[in-house]
Coordinates of C-alpha atoms in Angstrom, one line a residue:
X1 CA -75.7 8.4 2.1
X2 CA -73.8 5.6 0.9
X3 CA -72.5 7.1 -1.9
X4 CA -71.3 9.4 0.4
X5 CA -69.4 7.1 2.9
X6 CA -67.7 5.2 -0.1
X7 CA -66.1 8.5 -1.1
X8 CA -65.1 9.2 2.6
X9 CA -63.2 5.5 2.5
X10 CA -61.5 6.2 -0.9
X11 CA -60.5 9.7 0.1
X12 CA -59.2 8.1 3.1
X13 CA -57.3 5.4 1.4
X14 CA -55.7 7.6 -1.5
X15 CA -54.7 10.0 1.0
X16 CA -53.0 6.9 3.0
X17 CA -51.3 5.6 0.2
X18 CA -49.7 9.5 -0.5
X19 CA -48.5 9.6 3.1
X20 CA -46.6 5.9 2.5
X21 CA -44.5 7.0 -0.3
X22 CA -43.8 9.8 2.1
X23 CA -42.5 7.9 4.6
X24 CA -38.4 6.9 5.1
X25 CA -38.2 3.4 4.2
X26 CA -36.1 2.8 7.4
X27 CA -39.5 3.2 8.9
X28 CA -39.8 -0.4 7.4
X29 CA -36.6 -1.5 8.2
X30 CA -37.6 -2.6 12.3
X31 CA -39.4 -6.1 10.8
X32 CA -37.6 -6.3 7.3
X33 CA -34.2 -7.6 8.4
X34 CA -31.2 -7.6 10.5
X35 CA -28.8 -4.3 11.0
X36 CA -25.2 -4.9 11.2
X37 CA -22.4 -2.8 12.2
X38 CA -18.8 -1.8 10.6
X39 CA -16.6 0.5 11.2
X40 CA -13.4 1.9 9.3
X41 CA -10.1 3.4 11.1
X42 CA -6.7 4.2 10.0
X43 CA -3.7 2.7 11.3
X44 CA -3.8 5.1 15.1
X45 CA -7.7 4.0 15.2
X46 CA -8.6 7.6 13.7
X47 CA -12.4 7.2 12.4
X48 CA -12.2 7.1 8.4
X49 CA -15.3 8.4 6.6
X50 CA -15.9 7.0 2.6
X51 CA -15.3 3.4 3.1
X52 CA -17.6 1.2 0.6
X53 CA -18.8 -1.8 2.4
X54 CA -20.7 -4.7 0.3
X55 CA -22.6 -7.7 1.6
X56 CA -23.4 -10.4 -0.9
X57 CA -25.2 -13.3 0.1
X58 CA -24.2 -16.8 -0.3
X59 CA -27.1 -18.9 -0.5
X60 CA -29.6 -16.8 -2.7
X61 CA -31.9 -19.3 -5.2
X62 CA -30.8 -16.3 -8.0
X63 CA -28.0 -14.2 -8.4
X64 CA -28.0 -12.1 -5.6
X65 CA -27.9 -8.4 -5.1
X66 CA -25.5 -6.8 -2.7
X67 CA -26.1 -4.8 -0.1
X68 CA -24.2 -1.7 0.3
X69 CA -23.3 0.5 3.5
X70 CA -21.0 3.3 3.1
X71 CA -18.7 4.8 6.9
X72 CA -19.9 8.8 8.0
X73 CA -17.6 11.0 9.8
X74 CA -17.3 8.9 12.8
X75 CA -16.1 5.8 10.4
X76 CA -19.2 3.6 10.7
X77 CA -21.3 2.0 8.2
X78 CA -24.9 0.4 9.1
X79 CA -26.4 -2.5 6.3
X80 CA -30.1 -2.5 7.5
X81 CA -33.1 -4.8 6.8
X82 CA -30.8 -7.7 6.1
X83 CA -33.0 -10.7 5.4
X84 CA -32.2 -14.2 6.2
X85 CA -28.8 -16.2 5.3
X86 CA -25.6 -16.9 4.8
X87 CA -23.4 -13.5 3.9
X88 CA -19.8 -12.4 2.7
X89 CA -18.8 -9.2 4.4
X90 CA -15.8 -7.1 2.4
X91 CA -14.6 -3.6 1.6
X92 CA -15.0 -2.8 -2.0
X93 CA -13.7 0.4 -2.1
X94 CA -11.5 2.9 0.4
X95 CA -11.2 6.1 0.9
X96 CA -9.5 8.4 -0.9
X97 CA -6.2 8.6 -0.1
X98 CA -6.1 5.2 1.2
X99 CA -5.6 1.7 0.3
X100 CA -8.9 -1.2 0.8
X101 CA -8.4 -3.8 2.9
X102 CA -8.6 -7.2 2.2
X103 CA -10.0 -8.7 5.2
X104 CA -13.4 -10.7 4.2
X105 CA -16.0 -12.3 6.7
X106 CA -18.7 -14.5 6.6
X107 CA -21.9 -13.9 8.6
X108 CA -25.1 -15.7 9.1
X109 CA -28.3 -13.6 9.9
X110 CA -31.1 -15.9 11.6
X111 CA -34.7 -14.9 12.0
X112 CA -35.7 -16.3 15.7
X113 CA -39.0 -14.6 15.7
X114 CA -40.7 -16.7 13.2
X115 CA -43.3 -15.6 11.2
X116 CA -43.5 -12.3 13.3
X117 CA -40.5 -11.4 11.6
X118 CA -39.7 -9.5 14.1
X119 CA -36.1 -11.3 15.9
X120 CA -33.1 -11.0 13.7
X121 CA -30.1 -12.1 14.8
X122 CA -26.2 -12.2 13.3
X123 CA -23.4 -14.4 14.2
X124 CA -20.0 -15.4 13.0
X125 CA -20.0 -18.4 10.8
X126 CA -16.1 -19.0 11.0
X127 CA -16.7 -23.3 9.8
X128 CA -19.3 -22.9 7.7
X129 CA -21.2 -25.3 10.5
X130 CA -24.7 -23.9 12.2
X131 CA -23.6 -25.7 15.3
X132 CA -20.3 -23.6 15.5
X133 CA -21.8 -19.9 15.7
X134 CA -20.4 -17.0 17.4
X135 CA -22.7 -13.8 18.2
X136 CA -21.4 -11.1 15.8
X137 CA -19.9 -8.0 17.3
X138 CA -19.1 -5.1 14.7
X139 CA -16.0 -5.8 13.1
X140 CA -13.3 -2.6 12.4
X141 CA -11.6 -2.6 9.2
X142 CA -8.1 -0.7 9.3
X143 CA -6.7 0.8 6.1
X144 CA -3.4 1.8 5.4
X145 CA -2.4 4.9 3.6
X146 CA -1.6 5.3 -0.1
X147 CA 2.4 6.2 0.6
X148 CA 5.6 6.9 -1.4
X149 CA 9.2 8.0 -0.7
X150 CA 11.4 10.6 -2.3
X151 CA 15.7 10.6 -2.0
X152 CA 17.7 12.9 -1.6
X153 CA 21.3 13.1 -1.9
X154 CA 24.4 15.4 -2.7
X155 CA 27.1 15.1 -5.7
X156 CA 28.6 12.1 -3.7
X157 CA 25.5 10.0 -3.0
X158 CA 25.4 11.5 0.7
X159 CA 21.9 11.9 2.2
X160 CA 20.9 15.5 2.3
X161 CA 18.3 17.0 5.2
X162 CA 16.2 19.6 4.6
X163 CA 15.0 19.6 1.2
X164 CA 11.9 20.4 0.7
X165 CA 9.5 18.6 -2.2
X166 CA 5.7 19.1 -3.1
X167 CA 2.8 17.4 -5.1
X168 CA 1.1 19.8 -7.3
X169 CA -2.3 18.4 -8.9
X170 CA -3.2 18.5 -12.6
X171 CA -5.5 21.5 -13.0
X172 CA -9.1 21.0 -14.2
X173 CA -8.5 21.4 -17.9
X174 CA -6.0 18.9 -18.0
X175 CA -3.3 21.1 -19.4
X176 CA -1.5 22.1 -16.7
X177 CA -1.1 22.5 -12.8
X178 CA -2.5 23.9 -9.7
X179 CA -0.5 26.8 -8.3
X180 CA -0.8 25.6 -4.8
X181 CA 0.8 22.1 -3.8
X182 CA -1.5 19.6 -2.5
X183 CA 1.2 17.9 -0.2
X184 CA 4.8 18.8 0.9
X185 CA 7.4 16.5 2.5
X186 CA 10.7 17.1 4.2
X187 CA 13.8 15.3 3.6
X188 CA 15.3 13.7 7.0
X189 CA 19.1 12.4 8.5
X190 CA 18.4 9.6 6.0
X191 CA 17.3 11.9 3.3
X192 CA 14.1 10.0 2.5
X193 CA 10.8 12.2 2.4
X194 CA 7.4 10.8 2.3
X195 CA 4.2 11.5 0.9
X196 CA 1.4 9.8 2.8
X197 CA -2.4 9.9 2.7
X198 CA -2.4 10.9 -0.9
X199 CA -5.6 11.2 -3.1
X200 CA -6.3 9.8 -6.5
X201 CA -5.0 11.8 -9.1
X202 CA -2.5 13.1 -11.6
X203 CA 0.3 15.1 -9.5
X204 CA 3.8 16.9 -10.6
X205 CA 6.5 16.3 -8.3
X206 CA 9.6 18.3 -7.9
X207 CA 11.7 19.9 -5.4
X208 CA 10.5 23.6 -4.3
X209 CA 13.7 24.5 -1.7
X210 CA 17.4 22.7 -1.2
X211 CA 19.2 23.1 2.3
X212 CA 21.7 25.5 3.0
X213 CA 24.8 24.9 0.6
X214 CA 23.3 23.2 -2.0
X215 CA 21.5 24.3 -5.2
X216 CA 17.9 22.8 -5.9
X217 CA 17.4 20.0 -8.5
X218 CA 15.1 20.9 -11.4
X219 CA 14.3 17.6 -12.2
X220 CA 10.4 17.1 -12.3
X221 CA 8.3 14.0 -12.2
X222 CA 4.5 12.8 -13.4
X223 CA 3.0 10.7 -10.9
X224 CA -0.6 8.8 -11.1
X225 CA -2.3 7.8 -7.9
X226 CA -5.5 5.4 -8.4
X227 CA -6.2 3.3 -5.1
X228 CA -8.1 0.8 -6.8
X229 CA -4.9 -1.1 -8.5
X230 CA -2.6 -3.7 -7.3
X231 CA 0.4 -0.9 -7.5
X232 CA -1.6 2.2 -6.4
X233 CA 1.0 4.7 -7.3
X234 CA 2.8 5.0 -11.1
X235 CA 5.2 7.3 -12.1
X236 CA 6.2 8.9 -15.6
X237 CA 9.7 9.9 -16.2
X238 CA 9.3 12.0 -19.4
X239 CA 6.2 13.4 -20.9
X240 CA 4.4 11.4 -23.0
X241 CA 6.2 7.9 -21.5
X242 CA 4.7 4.9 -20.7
X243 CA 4.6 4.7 -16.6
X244 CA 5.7 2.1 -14.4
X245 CA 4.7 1.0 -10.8
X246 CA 6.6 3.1 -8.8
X247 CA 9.9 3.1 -7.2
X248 CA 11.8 6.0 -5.2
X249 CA 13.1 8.3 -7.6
X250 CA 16.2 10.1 -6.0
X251 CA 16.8 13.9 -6.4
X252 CA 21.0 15.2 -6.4
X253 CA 21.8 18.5 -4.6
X254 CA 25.2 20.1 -5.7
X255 CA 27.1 21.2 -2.9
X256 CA 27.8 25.3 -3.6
X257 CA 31.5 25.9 -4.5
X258 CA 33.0 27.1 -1.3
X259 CA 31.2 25.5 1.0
X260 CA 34.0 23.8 3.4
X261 CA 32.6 22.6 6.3
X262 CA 30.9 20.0 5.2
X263 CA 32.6 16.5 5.2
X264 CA 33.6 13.8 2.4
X265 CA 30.9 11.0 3.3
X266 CA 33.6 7.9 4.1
X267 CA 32.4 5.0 1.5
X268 CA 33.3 1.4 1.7
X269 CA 32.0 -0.7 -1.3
X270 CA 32.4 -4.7 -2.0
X271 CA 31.8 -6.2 -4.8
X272 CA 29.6 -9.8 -5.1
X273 CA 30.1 -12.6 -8.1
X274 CA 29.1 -16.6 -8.4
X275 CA 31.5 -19.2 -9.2
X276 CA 31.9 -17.6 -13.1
X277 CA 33.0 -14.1 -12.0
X278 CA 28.9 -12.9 -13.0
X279 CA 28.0 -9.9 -10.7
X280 CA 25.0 -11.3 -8.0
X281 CA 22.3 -8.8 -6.6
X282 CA 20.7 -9.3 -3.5
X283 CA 23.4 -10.3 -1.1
X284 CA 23.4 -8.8 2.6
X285 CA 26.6 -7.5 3.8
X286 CA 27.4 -6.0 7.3
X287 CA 29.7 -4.2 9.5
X288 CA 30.6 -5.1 13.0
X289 CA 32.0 -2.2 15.3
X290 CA 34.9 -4.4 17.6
X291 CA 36.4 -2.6 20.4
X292 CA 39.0 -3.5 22.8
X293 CA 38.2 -4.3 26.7
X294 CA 41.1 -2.9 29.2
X295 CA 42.7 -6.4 29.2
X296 CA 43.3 -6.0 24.9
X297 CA 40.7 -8.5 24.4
X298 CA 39.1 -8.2 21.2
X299 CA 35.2 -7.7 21.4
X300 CA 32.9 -7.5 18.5
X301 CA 29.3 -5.9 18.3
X302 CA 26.7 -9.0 18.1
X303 CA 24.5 -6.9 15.7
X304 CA 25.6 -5.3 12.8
X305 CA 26.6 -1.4 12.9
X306 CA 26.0 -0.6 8.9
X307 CA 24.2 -2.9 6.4
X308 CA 24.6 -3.0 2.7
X309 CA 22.9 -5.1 0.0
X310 CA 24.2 -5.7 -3.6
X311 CA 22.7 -4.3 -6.4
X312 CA 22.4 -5.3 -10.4
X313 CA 26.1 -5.0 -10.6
X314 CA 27.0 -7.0 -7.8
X315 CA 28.3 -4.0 -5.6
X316 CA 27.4 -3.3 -2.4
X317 CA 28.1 0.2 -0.5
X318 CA 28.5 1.3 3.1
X319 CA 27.9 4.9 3.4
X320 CA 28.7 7.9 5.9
X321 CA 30.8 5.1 8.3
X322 CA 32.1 6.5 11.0
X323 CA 35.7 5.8 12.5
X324 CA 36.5 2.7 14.2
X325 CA 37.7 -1.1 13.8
X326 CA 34.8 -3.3 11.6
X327 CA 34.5 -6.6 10.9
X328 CA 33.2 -7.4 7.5
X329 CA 31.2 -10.2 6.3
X330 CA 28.6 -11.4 4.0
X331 CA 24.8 -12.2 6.5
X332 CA 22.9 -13.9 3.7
X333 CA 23.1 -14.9 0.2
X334 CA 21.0 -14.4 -2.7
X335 CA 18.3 -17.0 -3.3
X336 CA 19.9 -20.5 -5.0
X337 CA 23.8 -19.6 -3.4
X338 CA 25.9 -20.4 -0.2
X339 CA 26.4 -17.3 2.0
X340 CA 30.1 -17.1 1.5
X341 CA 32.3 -17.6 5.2
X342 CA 34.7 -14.8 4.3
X343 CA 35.6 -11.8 7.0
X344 CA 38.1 -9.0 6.8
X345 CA 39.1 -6.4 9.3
X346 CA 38.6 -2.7 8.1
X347 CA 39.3 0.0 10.0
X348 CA 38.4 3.9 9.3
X349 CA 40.2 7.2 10.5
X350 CA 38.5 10.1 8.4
X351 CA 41.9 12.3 9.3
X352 CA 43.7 10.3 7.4
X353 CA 44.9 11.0 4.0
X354 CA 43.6 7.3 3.1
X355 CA 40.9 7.0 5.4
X356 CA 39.7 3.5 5.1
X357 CA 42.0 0.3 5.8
X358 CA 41.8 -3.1 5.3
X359 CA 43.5 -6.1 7.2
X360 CA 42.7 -9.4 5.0
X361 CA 44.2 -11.5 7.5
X362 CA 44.3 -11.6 12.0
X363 CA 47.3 -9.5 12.2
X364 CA 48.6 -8.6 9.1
X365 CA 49.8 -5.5 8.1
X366 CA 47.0 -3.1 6.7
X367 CA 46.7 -1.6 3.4
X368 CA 44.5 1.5 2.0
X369 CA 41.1 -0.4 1.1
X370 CA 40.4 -1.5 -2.0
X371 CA 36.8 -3.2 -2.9
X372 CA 37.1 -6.8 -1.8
X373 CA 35.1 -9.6 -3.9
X374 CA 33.4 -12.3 -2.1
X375 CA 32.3 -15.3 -4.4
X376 CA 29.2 -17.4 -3.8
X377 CA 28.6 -21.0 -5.1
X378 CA 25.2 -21.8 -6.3
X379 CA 23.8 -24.5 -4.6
X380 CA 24.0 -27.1 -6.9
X381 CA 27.8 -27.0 -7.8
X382 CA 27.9 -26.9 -3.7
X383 CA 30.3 -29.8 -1.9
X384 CA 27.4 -32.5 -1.1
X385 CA 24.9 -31.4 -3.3
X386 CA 22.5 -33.3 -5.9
X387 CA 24.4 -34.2 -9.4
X388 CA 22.0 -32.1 -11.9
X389 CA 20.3 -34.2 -14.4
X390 CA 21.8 -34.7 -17.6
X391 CA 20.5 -32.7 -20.9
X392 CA 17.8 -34.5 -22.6
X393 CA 19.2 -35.9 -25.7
X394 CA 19.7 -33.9 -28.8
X395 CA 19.2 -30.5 -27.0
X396 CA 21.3 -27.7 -26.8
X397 CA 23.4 -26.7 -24.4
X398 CA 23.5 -23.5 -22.3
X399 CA 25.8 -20.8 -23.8
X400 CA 27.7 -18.6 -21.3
X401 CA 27.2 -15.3 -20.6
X402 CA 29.1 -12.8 -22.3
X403 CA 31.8 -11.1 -20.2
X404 CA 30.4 -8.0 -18.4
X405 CA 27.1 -8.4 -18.9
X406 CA 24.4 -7.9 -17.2
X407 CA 22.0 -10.1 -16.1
X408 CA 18.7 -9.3 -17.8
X409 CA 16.1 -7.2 -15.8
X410 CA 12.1 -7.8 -15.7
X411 CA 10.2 -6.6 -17.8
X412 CA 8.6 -3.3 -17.2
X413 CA 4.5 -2.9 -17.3
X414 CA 3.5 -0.6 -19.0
X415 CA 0.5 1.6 -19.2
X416 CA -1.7 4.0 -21.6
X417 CA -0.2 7.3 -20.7
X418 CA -3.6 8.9 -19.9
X419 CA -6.0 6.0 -17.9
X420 CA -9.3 5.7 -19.0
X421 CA -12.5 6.6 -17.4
X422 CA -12.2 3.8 -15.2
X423 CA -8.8 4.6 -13.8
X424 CA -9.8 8.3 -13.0
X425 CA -13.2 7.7 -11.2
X426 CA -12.8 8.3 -7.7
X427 CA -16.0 6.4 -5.9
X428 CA -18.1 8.8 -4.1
X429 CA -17.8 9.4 -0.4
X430 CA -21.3 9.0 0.9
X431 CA -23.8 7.9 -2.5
X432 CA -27.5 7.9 -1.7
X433 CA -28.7 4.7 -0.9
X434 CA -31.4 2.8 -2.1
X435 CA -32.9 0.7 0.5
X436 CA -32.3 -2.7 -1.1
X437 CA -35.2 -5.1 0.1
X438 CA -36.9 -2.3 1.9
X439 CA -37.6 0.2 -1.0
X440 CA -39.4 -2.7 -2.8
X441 CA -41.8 -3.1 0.1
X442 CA -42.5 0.1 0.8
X443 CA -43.5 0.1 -2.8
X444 CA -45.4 -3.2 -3.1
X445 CA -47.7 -1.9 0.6
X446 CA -48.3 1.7 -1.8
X447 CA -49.6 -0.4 -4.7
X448 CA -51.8 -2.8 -2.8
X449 CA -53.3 0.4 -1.3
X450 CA -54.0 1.8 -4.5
X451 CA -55.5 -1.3 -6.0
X452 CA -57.9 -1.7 -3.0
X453 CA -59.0 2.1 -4.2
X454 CA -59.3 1.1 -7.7
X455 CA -61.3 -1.5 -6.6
X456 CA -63.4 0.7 -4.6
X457 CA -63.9 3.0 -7.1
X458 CA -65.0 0.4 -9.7
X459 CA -67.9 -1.0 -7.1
X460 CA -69.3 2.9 -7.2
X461 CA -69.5 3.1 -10.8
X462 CA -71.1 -0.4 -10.8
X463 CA -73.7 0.6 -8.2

């Protein structure tokens, strides 16, 4: 008989144990830890689902573990059984297509139920001071999109509407491409199309239609997307070439012979040196529309009606300006010069035979435009400025630089042509999760079970 009862408690217990290692271990989670909330949104607050959230803790005795939460369809992610301390809160990776944020926050979970366990609460710990806690709230994390622009212009550097480019992806061998596009774009007025939203990946770019008038370009370009790096987008000019972060690449449409109805773009260009005749990039020039009120007084626009910015050369263009009186000037200088105070009058009549005129002084007699310099003094050979320090002794001084040349470029990164593993993974949207803290003690309860039925078992054979 009490043989009998013993096997009724083992059978019981064994069968216990099975139905525990059954059991969700978020049936755990109510007295295992706190639950806190994140969600992830775009830039118009549309949910985002893939978002990998991590929480590390701060003040673990041992190297701790993070815990992961990953956002569903409606953008939120949920990191449950959360024990007690302080927390870092941060995206580690986004979704597809998108770029991570890097907002981080630090939390601090306390257990106000004692040893019940039972009374978790989370709070903001903006000081890093328990007597300066805020009640947490779920926090929304907004990514932007993984973006990149494509020009478009005809013979004469005039934007061209209307063209039409796509992103074809590499083809699952590797050796080729998908026959379908994956994303298209449309040039507009400015003749800038843009790719937005675009997933890791190895795409070929190219044109697929031209506007009215105009032939398409055949050019083609490689282009590497991988939203984990600093400069998520590369691109490769030539097969087999090192890539380099990108930077718009700019597609020419030739105008079809015939085609008369479409305008000469009017151009006005200045040119920008220092005090040695060197070409200077990065100077801001503008255009001013003035008019003329019914009394002949002259009045001039207080914000600019074109703005142009010098390149590598030093030269600056105005493009597609339309007719009128301008006022010319230089806005800013480049870093380490004095903006210079020159200002000419141009004025542009495209039913002219020389459409563009320039008036270098108040009522002067015009003359057809030629590129006008303006010359900017670096700030140390400036009236008023600091003497420079004389050149330690025995060193050499500073050669000049040659005449024409340019000033050197930085150097280009470079990259293996074909990334590694590491480059190409693309994290996984939703990965199982693994319970953290709460798998280990569902586990631990199932094994203490099964000892107390060893144990049981062991008394039988004794008796």
């Amino acid at each position: 008989m009490k043989a009998r009862k013993i096997g009724r408690l083992l059978s019981a217990l064994l069968t216990l144990a099975m139905l525990l290692t059954l059991l969700p271990m978020s049936a755990f989670a109510a007295t295992s830890g706190a639950e806190i909330t994140v969600y992830k949104t775009d830039r118009d607050g549309n949910p985002l689902e893939g978002a990998h959230f991590t929480l590390v803790q701060q003040d673990a005795a041992e190297t701790p573990v993070p815990f992961d939460a990953y956002s569903d369809e409606q953008g939120k992610a949920v990191f449950s059984g959360v024990p007690e301390g302080y927390y870092t809160l941060s995206e580690e990776h986004a979704p597809n297509g998108y770029l991570k944020s890097d907002k981080t926050y630090t939390l601090y979970v306390v257990n106000d139920g004692g040893e019940s366990n039972s009374e978790f609460h989370v709070y903001w710990n903006f000081t890093g001071m328990t007597s300066d806690l805020e009640p947490y709230s779920p926090v929304t994390f907004v990514n932007d999109p993984v973006t990149f622009t494509v020009n478009k212009v005809d013979d004469r550097e005039a934007p061209v509407a209307g063209a039409a480019f796509a992103l074809y992806v590499r083809d699952r061998d590797g050796a080729g491409w998908m026959p379908e596009p994956s994303y298209e774009a449309k040039s507009n007025a400015s003749g800038a199309a843009v790719f937005s939203a675009v997933a890791n990946g190895y795409y070929l770019l190219k044109e697929t239609s031209a506007p009215d008038g105009y032939t398409k370009s055949d050019d083609s370009y490689e282009i590497y997307v991988n939203n984990d790096r600093p400069d998520p987008v590369w691109l490769y000019k030539e097969v087999g070439s090192n890539g380099e972060p990108y930077a718009p690449v700019t597609f020419v449409n030739q105008r079809v012979f015939g085609i008369e109805d479409i305008p000469d773009p009017i151009r006005i260009t200045v040119n920008k040196v220092d005090e040695k005749g060197d070409p200077l990039q990065g100077a801001t020039f503008a255009l001013y529309e003035k008019t003329y009120a019914s009394d002949g007084e002259e009045i001039v626009a207080p914000e600019p009606a074109y703005e142009a910015v010098s390149g590598k050369r030093g030269t600056a263009v105005f493009r597609n300006v339309a007719d009128g009186f301008y006022i010319l000037k230089e806005v800013s200088a480049p870093d380490g010069y004095v903006k210079s105070d020159d200002s000419y009058e141009v004025y542009v009549d495209e039913s002219r035979r020389d459409p563009v005129w320039l008036y270098k002084e108040p009522g002067s007699n015009g003359e057809p435009y030629a590129p006008v310099t303006f010359v900017n003094t670096s700030e140390a050979a400036a009236p008023g400025s600091q003497p420079a320090e004389p050149s330690a002794p025995g060193s050499e001084p500073a050669g000049p630089s040659a005449p024409g040349s340019e000033p050197a470029g930085p150097t280009e990164p470079t990259v293996p042509t074909e990334p590694g593993p590491d480059d190409t993974d693309v994290p996984i949207a939703n990965p199982p999760k693994t319970g953290n803290g709460v798998l280990a003690s569902g586990a631990a309860l199932t094994g203490l079970l099964c000892c107390a039925a060893a144990v049981v078992l062991y008394g039988k054979k004794k008796k």
